PDB file of C-alpha atoms and ligand atoms in Angstrom:
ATOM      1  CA  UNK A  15       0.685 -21.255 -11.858  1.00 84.00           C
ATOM      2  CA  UNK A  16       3.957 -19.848 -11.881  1.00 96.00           C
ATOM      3  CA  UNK A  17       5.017 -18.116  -8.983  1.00 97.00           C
ATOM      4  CA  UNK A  18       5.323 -14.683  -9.795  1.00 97.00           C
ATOM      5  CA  UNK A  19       2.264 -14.410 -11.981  1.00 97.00           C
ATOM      6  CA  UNK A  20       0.210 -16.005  -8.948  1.00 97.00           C
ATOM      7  CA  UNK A  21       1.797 -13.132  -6.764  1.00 98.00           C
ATOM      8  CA  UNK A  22       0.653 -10.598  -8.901  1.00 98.00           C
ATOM      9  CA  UNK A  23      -2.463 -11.763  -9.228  1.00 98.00           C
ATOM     10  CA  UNK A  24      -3.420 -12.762  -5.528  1.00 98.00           C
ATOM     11  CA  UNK A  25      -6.036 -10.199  -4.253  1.00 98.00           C
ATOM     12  CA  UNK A  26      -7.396  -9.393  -1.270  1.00 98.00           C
ATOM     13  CA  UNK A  27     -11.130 -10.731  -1.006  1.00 98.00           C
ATOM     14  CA  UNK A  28     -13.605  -9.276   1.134  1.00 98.00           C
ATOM     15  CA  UNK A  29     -16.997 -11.414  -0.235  1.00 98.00           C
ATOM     16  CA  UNK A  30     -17.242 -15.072   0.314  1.00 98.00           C
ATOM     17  CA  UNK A  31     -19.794 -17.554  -0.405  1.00 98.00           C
ATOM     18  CA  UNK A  32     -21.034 -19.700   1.963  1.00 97.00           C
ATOM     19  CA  UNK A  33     -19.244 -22.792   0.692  1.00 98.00           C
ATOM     20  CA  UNK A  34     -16.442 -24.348   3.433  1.00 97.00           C
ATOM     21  CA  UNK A  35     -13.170 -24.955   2.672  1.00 98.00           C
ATOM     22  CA  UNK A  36     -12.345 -28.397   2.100  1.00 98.00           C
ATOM     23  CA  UNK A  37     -10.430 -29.388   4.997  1.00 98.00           C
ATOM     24  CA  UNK A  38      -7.476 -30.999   3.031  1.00 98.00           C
ATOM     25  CA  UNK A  39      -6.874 -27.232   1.295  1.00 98.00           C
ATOM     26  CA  UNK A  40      -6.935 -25.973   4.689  1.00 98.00           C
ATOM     27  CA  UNK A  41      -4.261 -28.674   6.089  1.00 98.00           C
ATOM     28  CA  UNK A  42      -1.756 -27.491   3.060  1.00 98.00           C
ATOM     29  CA  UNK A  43      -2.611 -24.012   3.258  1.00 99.00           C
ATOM     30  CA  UNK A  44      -1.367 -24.716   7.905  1.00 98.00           C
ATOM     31  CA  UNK A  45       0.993 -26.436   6.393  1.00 98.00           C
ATOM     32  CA  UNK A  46       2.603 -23.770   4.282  1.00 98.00           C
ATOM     33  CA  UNK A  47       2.142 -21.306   7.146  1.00 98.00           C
ATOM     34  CA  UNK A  48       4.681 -23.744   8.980  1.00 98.00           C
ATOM     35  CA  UNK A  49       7.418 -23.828   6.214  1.00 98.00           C
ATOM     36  CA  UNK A  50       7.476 -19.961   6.631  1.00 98.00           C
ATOM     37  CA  UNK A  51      11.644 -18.300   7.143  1.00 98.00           C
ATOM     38  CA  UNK A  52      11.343 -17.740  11.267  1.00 97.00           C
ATOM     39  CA  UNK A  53      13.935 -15.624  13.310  1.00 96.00           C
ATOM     40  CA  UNK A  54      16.825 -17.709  14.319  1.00 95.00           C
ATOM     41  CA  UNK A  55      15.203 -21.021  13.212  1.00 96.00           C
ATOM     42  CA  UNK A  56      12.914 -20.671  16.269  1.00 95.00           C
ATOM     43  CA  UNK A  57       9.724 -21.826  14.511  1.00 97.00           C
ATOM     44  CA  UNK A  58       8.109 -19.389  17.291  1.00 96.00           C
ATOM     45  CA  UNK A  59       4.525 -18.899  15.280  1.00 98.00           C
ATOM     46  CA  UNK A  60       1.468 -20.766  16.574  1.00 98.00           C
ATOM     47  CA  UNK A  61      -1.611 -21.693  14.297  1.00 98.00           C
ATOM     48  CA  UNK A  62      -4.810 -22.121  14.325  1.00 98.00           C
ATOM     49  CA  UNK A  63      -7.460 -22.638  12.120  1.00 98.00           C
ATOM     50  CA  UNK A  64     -11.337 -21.999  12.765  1.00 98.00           C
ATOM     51  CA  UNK A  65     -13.889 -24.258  10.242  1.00 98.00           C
ATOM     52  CA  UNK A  66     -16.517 -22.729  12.137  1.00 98.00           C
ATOM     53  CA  UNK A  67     -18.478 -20.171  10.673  1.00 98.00           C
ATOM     54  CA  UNK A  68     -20.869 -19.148  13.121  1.00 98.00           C
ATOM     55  CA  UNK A  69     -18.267 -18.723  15.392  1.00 98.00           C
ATOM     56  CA  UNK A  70     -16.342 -16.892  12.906  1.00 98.00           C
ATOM     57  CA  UNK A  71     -19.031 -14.228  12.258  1.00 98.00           C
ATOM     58  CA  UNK A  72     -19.174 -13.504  16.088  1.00 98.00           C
ATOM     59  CA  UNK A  73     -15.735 -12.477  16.547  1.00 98.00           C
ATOM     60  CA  UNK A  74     -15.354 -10.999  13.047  1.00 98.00           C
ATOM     61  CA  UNK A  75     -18.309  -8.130  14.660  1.00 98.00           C
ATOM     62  CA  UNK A  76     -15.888  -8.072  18.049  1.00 98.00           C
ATOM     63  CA  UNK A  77     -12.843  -7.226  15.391  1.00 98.00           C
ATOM     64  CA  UNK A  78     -14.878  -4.738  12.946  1.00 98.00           C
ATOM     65  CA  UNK A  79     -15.649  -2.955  16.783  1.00 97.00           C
ATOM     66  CA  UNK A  80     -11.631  -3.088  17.511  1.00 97.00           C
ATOM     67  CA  UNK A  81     -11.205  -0.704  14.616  1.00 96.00           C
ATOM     68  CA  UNK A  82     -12.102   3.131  14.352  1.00 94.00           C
ATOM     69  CA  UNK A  83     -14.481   3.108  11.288  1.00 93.00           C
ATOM     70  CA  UNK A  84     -15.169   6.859  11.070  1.00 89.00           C
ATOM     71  CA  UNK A  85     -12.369   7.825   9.432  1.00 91.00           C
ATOM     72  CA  UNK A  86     -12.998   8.988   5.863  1.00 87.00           C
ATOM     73  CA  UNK A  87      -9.984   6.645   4.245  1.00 89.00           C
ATOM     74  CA  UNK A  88     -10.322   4.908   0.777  1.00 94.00           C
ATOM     75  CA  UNK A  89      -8.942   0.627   1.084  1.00 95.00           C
ATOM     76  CA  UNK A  90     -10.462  -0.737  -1.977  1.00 95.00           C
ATOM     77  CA  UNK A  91     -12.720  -0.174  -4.633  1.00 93.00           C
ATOM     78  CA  UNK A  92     -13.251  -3.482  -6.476  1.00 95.00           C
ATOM     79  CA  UNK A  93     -13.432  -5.435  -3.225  1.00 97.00           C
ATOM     80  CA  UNK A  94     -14.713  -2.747   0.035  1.00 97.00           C
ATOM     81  CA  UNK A  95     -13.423  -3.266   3.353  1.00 97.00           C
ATOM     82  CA  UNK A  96     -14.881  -2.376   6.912  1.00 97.00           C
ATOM     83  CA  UNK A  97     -13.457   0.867   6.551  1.00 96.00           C
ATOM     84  CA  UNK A  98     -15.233   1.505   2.902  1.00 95.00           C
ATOM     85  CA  UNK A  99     -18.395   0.205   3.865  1.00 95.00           C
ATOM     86  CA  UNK A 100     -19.803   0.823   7.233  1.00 95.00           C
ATOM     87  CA  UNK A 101     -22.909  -1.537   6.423  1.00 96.00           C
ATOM     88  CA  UNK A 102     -19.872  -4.334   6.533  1.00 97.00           C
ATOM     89  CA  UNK A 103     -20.460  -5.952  10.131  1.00 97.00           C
ATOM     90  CA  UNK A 104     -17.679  -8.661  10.578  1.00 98.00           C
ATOM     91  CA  UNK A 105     -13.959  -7.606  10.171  1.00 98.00           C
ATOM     92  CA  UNK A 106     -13.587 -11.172   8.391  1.00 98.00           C
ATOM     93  CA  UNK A 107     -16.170 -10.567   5.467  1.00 98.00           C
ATOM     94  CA  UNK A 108     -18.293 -13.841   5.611  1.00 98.00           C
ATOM     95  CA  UNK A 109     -15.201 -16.054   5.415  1.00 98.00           C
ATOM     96  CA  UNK A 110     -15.525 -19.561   6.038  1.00 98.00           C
ATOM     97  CA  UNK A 111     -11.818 -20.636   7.737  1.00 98.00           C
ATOM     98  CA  UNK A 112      -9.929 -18.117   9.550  1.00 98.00           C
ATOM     99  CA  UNK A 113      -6.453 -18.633  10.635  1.00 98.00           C
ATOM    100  CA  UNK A 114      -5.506 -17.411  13.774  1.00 98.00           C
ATOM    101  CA  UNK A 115      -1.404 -16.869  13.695  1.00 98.00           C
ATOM    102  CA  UNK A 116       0.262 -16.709  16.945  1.00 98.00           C
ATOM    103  CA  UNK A 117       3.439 -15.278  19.004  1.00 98.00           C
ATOM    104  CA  UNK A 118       4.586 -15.461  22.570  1.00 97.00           C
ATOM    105  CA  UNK A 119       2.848 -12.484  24.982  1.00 96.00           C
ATOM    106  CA  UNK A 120       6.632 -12.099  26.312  1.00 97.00           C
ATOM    107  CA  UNK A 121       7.957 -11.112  22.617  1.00 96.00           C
ATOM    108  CA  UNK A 122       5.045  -9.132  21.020  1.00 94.00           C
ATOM    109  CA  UNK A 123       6.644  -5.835  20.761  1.00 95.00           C
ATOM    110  CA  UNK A 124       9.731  -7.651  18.713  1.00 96.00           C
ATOM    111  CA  UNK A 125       9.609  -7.151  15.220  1.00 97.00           C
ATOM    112  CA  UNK A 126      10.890 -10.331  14.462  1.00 97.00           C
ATOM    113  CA  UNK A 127       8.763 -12.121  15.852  1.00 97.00           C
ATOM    114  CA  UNK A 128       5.864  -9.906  14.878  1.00 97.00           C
ATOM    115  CA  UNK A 129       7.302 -10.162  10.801  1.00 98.00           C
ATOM    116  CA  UNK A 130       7.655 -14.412  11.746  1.00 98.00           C
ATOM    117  CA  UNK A 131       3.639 -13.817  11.949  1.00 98.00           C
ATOM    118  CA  UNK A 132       3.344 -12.247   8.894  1.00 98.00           C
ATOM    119  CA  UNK A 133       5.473 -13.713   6.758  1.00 98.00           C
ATOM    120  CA  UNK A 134       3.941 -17.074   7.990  1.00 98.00           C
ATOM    121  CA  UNK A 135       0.497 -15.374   6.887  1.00 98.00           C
ATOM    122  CA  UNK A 136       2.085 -14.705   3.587  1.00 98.00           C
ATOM    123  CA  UNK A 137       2.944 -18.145   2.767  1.00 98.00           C
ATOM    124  CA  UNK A 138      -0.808 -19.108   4.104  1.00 98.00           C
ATOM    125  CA  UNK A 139      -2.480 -16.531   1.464  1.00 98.00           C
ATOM    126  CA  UNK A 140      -0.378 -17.930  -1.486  1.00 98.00           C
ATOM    127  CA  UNK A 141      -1.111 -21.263  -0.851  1.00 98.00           C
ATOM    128  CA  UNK A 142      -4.353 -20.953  -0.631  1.00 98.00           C
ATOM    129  CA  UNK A 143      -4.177 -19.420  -3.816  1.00 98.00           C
ATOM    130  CA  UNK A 144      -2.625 -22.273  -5.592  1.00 98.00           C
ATOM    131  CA  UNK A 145      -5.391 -23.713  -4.331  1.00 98.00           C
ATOM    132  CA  UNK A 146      -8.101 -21.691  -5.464  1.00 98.00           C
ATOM    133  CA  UNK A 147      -8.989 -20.200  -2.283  1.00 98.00           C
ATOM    134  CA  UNK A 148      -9.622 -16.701  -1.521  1.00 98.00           C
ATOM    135  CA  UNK A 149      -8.287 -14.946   1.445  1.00 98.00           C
ATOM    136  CA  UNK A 150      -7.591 -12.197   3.406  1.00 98.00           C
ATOM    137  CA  UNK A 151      -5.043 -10.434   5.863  1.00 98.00           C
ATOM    138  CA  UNK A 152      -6.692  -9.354   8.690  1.00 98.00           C
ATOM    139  CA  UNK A 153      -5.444  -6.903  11.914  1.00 98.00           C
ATOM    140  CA  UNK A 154      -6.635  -6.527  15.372  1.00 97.00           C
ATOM    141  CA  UNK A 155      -6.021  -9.606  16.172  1.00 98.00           C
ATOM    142  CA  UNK A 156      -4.721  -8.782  20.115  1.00 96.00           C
ATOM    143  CA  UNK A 157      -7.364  -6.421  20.575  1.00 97.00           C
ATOM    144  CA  UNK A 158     -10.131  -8.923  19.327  1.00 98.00           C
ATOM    145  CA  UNK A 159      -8.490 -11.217  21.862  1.00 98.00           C
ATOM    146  CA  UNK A 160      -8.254  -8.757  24.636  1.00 97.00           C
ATOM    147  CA  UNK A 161     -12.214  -8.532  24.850  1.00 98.00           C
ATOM    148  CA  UNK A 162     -13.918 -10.132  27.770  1.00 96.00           C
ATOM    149  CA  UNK A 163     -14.370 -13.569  27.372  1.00 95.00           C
ATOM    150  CA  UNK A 164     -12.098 -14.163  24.198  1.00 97.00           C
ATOM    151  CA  UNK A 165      -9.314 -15.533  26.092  1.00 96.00           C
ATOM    152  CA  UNK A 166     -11.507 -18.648  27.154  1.00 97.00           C
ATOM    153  CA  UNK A 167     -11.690 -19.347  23.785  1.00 98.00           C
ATOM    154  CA  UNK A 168      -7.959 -19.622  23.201  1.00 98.00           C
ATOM    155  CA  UNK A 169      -7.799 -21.532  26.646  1.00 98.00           C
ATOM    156  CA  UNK A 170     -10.619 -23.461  25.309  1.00 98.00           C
ATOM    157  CA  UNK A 171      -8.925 -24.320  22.158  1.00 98.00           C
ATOM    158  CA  UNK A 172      -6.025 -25.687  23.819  1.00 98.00           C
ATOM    159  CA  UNK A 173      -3.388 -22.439  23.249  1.00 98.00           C
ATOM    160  CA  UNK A 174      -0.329 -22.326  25.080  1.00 97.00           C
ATOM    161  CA  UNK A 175      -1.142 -19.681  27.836  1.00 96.00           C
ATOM    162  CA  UNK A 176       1.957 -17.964  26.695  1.00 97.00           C
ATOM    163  CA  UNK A 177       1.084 -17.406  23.373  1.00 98.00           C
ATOM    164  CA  UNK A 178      -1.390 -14.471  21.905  1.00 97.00           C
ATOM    165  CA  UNK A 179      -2.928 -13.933  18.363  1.00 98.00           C
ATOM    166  CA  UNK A 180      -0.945 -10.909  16.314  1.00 98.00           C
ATOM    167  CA  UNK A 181      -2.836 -11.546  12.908  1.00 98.00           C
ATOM    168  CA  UNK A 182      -5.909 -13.441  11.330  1.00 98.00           C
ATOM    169  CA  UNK A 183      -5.932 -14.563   7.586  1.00 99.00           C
ATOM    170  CA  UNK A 184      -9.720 -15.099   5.948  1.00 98.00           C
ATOM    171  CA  UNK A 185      -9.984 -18.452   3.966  1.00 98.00           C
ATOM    172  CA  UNK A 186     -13.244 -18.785   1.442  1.00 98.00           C
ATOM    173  CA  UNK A 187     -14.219 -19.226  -1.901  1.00 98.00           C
ATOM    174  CA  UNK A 188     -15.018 -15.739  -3.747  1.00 98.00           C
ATOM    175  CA  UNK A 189     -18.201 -14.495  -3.930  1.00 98.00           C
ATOM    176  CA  UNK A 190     -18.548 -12.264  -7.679  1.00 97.00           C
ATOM    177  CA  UNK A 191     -15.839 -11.727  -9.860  1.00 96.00           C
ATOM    178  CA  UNK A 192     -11.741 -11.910  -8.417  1.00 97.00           C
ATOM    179  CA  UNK A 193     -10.675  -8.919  -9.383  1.00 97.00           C
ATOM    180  CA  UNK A 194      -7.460  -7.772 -11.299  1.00 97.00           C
ATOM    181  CA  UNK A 195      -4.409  -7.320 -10.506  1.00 97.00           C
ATOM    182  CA  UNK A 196      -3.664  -3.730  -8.826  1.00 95.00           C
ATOM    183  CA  UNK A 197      -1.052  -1.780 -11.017  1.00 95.00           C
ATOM    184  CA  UNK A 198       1.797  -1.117  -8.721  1.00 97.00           C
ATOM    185  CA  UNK A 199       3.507   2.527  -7.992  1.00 97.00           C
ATOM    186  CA  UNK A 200       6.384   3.706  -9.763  1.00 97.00           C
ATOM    187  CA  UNK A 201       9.818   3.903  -8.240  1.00 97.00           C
ATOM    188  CA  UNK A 202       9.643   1.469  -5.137  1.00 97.00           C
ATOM    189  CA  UNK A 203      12.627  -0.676  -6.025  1.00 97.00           C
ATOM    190  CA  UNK A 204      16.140   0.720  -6.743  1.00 96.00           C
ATOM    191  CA  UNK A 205      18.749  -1.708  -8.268  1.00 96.00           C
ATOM    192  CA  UNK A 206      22.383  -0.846  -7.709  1.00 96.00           C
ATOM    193  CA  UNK A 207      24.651  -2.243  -9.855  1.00 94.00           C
ATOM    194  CA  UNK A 208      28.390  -3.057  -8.413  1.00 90.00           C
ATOM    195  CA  UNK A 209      30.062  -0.477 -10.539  1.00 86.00           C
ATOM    196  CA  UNK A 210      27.040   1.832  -9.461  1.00 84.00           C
ATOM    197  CA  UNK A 211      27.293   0.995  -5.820  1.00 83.00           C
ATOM    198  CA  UNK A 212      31.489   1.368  -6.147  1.00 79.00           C
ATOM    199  CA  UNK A 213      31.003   4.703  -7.446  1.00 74.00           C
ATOM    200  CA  UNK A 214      32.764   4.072 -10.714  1.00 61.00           C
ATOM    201  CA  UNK A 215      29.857   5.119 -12.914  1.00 56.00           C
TER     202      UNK A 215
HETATM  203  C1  LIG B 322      -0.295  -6.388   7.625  1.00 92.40           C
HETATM  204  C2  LIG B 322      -1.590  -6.325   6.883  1.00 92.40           C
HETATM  205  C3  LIG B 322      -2.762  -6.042   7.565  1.00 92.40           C
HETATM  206  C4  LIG B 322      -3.973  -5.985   6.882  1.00 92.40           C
HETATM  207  N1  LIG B 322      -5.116  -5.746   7.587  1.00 92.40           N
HETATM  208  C5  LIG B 322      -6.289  -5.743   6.942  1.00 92.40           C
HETATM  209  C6  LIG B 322      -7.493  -5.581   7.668  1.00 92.40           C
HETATM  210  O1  LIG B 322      -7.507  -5.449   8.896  1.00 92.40           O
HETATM  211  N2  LIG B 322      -8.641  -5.604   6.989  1.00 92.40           N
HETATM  212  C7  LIG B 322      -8.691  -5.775   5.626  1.00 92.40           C
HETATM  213  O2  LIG B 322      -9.779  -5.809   5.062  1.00 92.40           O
HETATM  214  N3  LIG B 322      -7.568  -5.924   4.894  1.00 92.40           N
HETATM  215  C8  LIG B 322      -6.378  -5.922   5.519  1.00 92.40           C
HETATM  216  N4  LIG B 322      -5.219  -6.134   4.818  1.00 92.40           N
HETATM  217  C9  LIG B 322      -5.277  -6.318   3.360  1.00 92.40           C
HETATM  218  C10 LIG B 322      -4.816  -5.048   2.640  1.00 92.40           C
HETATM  219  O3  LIG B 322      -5.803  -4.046   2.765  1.00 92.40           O
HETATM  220  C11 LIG B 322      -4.521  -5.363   1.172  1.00 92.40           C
HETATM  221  O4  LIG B 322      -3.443  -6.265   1.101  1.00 92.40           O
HETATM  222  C12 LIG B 322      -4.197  -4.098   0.369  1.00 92.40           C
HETATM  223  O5  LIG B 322      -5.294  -3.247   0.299  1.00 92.40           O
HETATM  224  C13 LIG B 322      -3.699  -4.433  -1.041  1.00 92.40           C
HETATM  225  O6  LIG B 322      -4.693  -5.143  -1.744  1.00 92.40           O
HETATM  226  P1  LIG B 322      -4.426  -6.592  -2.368  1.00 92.40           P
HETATM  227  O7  LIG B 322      -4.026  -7.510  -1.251  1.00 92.40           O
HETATM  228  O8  LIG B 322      -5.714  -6.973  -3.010  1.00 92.40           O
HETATM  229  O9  LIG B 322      -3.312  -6.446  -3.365  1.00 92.40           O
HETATM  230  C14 LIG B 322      -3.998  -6.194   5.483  1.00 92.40           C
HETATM  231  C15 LIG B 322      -2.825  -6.514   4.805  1.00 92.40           C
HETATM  232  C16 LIG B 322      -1.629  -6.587   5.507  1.00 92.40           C
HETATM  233  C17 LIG B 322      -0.378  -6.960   4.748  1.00 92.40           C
END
């Protein structure tokens, strides 16, 4: 597809059949998430990826806890999130491969490093994409982490100590229809032509 039109038509998914990722589409999708622009060439994000979905589902109901669900606020319609449907349990919507992105505990709070882990999720989602594979952005990933007995896990997993989880991406193949592309607002991108920008206009 070509890249634009598979921008525009990526969606968030929130319903995935219990099918697992095949783990070649998950080694591109890594891979992509490694090719990602970092801050001063540092390649300072960390990955991981969980095939596990048992294990998945468990911390998916820690991270559905981490967030404040009674607040009356509309995500989406065609494809409900924890925070449109309390009867959701895990934060990661039945997905079968989660990616766990990573930054050092020492540079958390720099938004650098926090965009390296996004824009390195970004690259992930698209992939995956290409590849017909559904996903999802998720937050909470420090405070999911911060929960007694999560940090074995990462120790467990072989995580350098110094490193902590910023943001998960859900990987899965779409349960129901994939929905349409979501018109955008008006007036979010101003061009400025030289002779506008020099005044001359
Ligand atoms: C930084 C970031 C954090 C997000 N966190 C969540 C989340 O915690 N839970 C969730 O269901 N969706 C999350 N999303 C997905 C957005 O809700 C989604 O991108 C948005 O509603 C637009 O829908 P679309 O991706 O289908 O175009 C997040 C997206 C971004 C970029």
């Amino acid at each position: 597809m070509e890249l634009l039109e598979l921008m525009k038509k990526r969606r968030s998914i929130r319903k995935y059949l219990p099918k697992k990722v095949e783990k070649e589409k998950l080694d591109k999708i890594m891979e992509a998430g490694l090719f990602a622009p970092n801050p001063g060439g540092g390649q300072g994000t960390r990955i991981i990826m969980l095939d596990d979905p048992a294990l998945i589902e468990k911390i998916g109901i820690i991270n559905a806890d981490c967030e404040n669900r009674n607040i009356n606020f509309t995500v989406s319609k065609d494809q409900p999130s924890i925070l449109d449907d309390l009867s959701i349990k895990s934060g990661f919507y039945g997905c079968q491969a989660l990616g766990i992105i990573c930054i050092q505990k020492k540079r958390k709070n720099e938004v650098n490093q926090i965009g390296a882990a996004f824009v390195c999720a970004e690259n992930m989602v698209l992939e995956a994409y290409e590849l017909g594979v559904s996903s999802c952005i998720v937050g909470r990933a420090e405070a999911t982490f911060a929960r007694e007995g999560m940090q074995e896990l990462l120790d467990k997993w072989g995580l350098d100590p110094e490193y902590t989880p910023i943001v998960f991406v859900c990987f899965g193949y779409i349960d129901g229809e994939y929905p349409q592309i979501k018109p955008r607002y008006e007036g979010r991108a101003i061009y400025i032509s030289d002779s506008m920008a020099s005044g001359n206009q």
